[in-house]
Short mmCIF file of C-alpha atoms in Angstrom, two decimals:
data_model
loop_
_atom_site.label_atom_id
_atom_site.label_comp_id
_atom_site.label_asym_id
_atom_site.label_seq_id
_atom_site.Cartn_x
_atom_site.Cartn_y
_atom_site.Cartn_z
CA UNK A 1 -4.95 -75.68 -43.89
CA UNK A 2 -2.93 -76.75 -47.12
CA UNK A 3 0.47 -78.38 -46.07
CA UNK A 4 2.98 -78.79 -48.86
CA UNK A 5 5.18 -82.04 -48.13
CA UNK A 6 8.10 -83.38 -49.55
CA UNK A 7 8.44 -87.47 -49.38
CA UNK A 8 9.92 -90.67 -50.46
CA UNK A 9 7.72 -93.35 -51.98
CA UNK A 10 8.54 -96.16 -54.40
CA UNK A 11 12.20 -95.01 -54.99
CA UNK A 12 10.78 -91.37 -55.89
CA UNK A 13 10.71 -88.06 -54.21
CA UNK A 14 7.68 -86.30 -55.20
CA UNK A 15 5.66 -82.98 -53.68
CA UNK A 16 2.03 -83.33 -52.61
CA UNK A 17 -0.56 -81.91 -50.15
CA UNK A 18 -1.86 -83.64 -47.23
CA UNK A 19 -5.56 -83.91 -46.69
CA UNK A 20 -7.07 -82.17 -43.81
CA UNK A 21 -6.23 -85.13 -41.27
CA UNK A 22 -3.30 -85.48 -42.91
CA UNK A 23 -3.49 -89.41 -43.07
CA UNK A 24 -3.16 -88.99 -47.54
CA UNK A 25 -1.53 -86.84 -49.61
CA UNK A 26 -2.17 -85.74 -53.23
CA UNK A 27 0.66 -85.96 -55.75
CA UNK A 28 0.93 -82.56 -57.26
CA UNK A 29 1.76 -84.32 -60.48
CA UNK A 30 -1.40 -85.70 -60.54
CA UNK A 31 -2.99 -81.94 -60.78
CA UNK A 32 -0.67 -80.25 -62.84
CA UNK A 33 0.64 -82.48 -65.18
CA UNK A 34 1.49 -79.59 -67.92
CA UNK A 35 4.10 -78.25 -64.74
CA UNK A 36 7.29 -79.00 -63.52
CA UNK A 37 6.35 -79.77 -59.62
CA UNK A 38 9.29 -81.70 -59.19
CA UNK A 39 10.92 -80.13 -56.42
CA UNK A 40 9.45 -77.87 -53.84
CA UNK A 41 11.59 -74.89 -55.35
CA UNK A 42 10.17 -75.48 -59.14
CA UNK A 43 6.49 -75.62 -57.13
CA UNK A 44 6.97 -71.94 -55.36
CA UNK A 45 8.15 -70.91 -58.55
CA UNK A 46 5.77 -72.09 -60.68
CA UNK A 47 2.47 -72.59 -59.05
CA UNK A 48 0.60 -69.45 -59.42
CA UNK A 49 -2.49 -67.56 -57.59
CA UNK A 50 -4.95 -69.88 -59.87
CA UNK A 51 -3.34 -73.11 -59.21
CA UNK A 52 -2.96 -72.29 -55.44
CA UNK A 53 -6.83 -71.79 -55.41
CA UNK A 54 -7.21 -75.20 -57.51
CA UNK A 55 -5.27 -77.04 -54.63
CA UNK A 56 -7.53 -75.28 -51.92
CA UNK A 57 -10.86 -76.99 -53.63
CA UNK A 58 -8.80 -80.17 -53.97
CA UNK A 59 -9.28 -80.23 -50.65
CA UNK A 60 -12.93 -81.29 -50.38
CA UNK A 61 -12.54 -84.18 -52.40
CA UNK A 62 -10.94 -86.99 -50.18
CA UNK A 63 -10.87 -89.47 -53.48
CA UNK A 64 -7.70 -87.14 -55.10
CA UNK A 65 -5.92 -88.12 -52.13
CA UNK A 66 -4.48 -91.71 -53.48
CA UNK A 67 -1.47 -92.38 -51.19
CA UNK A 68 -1.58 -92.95 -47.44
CA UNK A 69 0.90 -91.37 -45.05
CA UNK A 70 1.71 -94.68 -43.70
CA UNK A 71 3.51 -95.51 -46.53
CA UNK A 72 5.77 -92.74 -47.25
CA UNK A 73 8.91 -91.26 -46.05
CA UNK A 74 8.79 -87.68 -44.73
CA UNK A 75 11.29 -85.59 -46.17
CA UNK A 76 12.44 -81.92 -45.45
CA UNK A 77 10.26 -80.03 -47.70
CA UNK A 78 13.82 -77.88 -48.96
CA UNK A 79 16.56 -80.21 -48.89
CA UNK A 80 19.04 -77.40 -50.51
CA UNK A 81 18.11 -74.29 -50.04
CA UNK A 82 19.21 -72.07 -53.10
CA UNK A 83 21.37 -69.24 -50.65
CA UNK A 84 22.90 -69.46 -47.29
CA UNK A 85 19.52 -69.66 -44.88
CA UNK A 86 19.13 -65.67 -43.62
CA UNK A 87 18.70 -65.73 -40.04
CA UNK A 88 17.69 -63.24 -37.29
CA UNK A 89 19.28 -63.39 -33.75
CA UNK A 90 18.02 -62.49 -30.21
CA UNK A 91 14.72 -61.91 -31.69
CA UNK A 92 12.96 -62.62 -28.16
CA UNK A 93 13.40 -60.11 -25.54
CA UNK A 94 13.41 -62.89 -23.12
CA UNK A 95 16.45 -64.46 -25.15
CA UNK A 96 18.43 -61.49 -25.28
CA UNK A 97 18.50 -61.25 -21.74
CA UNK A 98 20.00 -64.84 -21.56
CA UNK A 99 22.66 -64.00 -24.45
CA UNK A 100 23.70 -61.28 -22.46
CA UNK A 101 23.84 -63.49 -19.14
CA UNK A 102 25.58 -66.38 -20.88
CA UNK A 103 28.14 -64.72 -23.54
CA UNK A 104 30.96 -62.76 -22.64
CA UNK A 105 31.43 -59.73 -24.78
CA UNK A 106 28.07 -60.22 -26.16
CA UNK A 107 26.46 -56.22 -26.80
CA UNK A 108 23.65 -54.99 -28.27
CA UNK A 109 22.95 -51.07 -28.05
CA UNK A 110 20.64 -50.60 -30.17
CA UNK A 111 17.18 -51.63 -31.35
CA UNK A 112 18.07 -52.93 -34.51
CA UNK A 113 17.87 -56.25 -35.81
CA UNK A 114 20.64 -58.50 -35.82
CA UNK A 115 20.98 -61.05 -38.93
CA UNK A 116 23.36 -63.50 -39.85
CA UNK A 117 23.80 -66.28 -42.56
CA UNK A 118 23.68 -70.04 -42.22
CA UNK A 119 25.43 -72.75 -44.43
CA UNK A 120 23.56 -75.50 -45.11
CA UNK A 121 24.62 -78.17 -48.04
CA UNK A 122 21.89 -80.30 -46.72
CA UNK A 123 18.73 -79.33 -44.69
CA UNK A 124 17.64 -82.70 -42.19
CA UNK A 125 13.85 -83.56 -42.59
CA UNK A 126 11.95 -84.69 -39.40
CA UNK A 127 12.64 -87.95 -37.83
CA UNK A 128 16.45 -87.65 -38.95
CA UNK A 129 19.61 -87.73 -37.58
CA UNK A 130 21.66 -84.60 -36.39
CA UNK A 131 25.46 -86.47 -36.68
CA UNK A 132 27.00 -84.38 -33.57
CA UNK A 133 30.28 -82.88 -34.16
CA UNK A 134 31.25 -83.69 -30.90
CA UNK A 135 35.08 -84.16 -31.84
CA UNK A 136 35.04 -80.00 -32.92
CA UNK A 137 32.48 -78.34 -30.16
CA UNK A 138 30.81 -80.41 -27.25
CA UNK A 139 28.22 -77.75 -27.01
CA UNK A 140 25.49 -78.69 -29.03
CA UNK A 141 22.15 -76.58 -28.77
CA UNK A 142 18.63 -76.72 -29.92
CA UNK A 143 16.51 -73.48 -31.33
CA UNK A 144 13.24 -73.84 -32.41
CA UNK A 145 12.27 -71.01 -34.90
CA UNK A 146 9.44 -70.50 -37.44
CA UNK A 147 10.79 -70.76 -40.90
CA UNK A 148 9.33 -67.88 -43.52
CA UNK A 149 9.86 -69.31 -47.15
CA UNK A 150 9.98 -66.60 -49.65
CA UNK A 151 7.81 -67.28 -52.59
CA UNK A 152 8.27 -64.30 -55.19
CA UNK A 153 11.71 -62.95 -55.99
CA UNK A 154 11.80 -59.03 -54.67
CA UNK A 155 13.54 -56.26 -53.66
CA UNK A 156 12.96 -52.68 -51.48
CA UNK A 157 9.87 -54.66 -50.61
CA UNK A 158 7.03 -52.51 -48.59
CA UNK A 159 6.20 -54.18 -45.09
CA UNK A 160 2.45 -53.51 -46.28
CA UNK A 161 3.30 -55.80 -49.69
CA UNK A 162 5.26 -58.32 -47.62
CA UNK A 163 2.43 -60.80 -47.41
CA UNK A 164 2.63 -61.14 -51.04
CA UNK A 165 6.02 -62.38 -51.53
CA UNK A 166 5.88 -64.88 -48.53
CA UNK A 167 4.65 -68.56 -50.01
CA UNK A 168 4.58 -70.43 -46.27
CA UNK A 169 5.97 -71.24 -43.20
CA UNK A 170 7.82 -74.13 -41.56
CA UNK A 171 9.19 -75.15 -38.11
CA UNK A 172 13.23 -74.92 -38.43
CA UNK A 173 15.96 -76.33 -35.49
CA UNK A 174 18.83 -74.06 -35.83
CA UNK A 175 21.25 -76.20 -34.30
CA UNK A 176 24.59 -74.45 -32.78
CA UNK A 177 27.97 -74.59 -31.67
CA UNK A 178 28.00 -72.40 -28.72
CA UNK A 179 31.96 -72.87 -27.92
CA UNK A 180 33.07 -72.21 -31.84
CA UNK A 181 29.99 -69.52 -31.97
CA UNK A 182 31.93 -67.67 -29.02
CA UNK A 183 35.24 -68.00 -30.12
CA UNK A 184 34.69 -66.88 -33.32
CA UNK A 185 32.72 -63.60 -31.99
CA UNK A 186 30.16 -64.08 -34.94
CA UNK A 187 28.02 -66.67 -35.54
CA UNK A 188 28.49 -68.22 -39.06
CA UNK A 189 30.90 -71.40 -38.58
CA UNK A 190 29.16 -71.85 -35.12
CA UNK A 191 25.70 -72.46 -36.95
CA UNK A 192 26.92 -74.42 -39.67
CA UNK A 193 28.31 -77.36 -39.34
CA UNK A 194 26.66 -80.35 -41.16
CA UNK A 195 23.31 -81.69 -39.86
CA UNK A 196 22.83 -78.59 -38.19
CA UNK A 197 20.14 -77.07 -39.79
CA UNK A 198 16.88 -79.51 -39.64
CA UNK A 199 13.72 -77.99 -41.06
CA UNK A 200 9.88 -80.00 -41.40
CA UNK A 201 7.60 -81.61 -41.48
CA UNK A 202 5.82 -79.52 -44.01
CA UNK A 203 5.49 -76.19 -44.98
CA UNK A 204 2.12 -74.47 -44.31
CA UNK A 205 0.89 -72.04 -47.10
CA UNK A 206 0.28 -68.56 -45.77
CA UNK A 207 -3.03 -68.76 -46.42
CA UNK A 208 -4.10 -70.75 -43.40
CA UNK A 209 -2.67 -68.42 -41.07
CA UNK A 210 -3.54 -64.41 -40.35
CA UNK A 211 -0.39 -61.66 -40.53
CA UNK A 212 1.29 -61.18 -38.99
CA UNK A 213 1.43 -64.79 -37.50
CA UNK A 214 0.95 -65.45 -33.94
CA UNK A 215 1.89 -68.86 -33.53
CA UNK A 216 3.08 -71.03 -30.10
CA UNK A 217 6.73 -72.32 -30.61
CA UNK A 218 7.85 -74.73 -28.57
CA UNK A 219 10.89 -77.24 -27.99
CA UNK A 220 11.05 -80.31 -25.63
CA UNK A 221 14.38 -82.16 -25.39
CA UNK A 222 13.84 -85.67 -24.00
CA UNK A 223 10.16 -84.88 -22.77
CA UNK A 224 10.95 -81.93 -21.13
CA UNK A 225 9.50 -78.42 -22.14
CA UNK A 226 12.52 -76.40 -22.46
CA UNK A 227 11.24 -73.43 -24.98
CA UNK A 228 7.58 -72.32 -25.10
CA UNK A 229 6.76 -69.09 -26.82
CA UNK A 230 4.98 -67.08 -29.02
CA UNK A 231 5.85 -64.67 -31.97
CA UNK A 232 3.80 -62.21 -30.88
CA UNK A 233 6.95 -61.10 -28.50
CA UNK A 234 9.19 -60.66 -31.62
CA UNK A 235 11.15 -57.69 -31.34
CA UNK A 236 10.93 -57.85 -34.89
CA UNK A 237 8.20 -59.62 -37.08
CA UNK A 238 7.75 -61.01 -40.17
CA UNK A 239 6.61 -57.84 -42.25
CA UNK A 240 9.88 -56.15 -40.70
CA UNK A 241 12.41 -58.56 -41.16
CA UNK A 242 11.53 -59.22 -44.76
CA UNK A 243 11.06 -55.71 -45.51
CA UNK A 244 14.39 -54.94 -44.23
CA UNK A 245 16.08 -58.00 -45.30
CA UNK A 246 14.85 -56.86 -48.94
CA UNK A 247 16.24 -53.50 -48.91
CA UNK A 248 18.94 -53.37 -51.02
CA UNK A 249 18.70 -56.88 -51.55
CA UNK A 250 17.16 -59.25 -53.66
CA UNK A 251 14.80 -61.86 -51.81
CA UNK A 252 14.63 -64.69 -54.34
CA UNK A 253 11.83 -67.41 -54.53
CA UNK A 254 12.74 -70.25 -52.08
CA UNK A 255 14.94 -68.21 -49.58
CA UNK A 256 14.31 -69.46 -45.96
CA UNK A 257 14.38 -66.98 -43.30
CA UNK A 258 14.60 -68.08 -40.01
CA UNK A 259 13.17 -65.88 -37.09
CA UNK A 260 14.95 -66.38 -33.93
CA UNK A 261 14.31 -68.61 -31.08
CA UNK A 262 12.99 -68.05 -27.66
CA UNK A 263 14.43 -68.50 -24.49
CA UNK A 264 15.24 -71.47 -23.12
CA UNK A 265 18.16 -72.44 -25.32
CA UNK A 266 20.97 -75.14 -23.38
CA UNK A 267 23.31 -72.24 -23.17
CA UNK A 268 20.92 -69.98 -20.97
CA UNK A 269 21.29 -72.62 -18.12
CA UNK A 270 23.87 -73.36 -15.45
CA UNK A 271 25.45 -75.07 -16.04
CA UNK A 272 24.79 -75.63 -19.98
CA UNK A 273 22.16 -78.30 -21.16
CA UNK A 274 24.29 -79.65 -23.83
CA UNK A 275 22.64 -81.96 -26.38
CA UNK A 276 24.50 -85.30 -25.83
CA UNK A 277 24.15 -88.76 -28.41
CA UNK A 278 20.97 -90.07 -27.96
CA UNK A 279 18.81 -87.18 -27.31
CA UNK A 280 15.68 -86.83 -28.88
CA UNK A 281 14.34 -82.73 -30.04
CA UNK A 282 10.99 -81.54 -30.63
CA UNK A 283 10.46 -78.92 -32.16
CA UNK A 284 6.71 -77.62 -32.56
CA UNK A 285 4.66 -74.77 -34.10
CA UNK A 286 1.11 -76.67 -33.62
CA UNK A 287 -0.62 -75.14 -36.61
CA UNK A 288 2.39 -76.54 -38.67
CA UNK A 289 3.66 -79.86 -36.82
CA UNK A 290 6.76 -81.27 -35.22
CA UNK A 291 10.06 -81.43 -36.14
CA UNK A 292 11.61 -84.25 -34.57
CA UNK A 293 15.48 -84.84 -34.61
CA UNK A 294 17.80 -87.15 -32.67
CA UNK A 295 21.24 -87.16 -31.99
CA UNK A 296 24.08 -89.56 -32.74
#
């Protein structure tokens, strides 16, 4: 499994690839020295089919991999995404049963897809802080989602091609604002407040996984299981929701498309399990790792 990470070491953020146990990582500089790998967008964007395989041999040969984990700083491996993140809601059947319980008003006729857009200035990395806007909304919530990072720009994209213009995948925490998410009967300022959008630790290139994905996605929230999944229930999978997203529109290189979350959420119990200061989120796909966020 190749794992693309983003991290902090000796005053410098650099991209690299773990090893298989993941205890060193390679410095993509150190491979690709004629390329601008400078940033995780410049590497979707520039690293081709050739390189990719280059990386996947890398892997056999443990003396490339010069820097132990121990010693670096985890970062989110897109600190700025270049659009709004595109996200898909109620994307669980199990969850739309609980939207419907929990929000007044809330309708959904129809079998189509609902999607919505995300502002994030700055996407948290695992093991940071989510700074609760406590002071605006007092119901903070957690939603684990896979992440699907576009890695060609396209548009009126086939679900059959969709594989192609997907680089990898990532565990995102699309933390909400129920209260301002109601009273604003859409979702926008509700999901994006700042520090409310934490993605990590890595992102997984789609080559280690089959497609569609069927991955386990789970969240605890102070030890306690609260969502445990699978996106084999989407209503809607990947190949869809890209396809769709793309039709009319231009997916760019670097978008982040988040998927939906399962059940489970604070706002499906009663009464609500708010996040409060001091809790500590997990967030895991196992195949990819855990996102881990507290809250001050």
């Amino acid at each position: 499994m190749m794992k693309f990470v983003r991290y902090f070491q000796d005053d410098t953020v650099n991209i690299g690839i773990f090893n298989k146990a993941e205890t060193s990582v390679l410095n993509l500089k150190d491979i690709f020295a004629q390329k601008d790998c400078s940033t995780m967008q410049k590497v979707i964007e520039n690293l081709t089919d050739e390189d990719i395989q280059r990386l996947q041999q890398s892997l056999q040969d443990e003396s490339l991999f010069k820097t132990a984990t121990k010693d670096i700083k985890i970062l989110a491996p897109i600190e700025r995404p270049i659009h709004d993140i595109l996200c898909v809601g109620v994307n669980y059947s199990a969850h739309l049963e609980e939207t419907k319980d929990r929000v007044a008003n809330f309708k959904k006729d129809t079998n189509d897809a609902v999607y919505f857009g995300k502002r994030a200035i700055k996407i948290l990395g695992t093991n940071e802080a989510v700074q609760g806007q406590f002071d605006i909304d007092s119901a903070l919530d957690y939603e684990v989602e896979l992440a699907v990072i576009i890695g060609k720009t396209g548009k009126n994209i086939k679900i059959e091609d969709v594989e192609d213009y997907i680089f990898g995948y990532s565990v995102f925490n699309d933390f909400s604002s129920r209260r301002l998410q109601k009273k604003h009967m859409q979702w926008f300022r509700g999901k994006s407040l700042d520090t409310y959008s934490a993605m990590g630790p890595v992102i997984l290139h789609k080559s280690a996984l089959p497609f569609p994905l069927k991955v386990d996605v789970k969240c605890t929230v102070n030890g306690e299981l609260r969502q445990n999944s699978n996106t084999s229930l989407f209503l809607h999978d990947v190949p869809y929701i890209v396809s769709e997203l793309s039709q009319g529109m231009t997916l760019e290189a670097g978008d982040i498309i988040a998927t939906g979350t399962p059940s489970g959420v604070g706002m499906g119990y009663r009464p609500g399990k708010w996040l409060k200061k001091g809790d500590c989120v997990i967030c895991e796909i196992p195949q990819i790792g855990k996102l881990i966020n507290t809250i001050e």
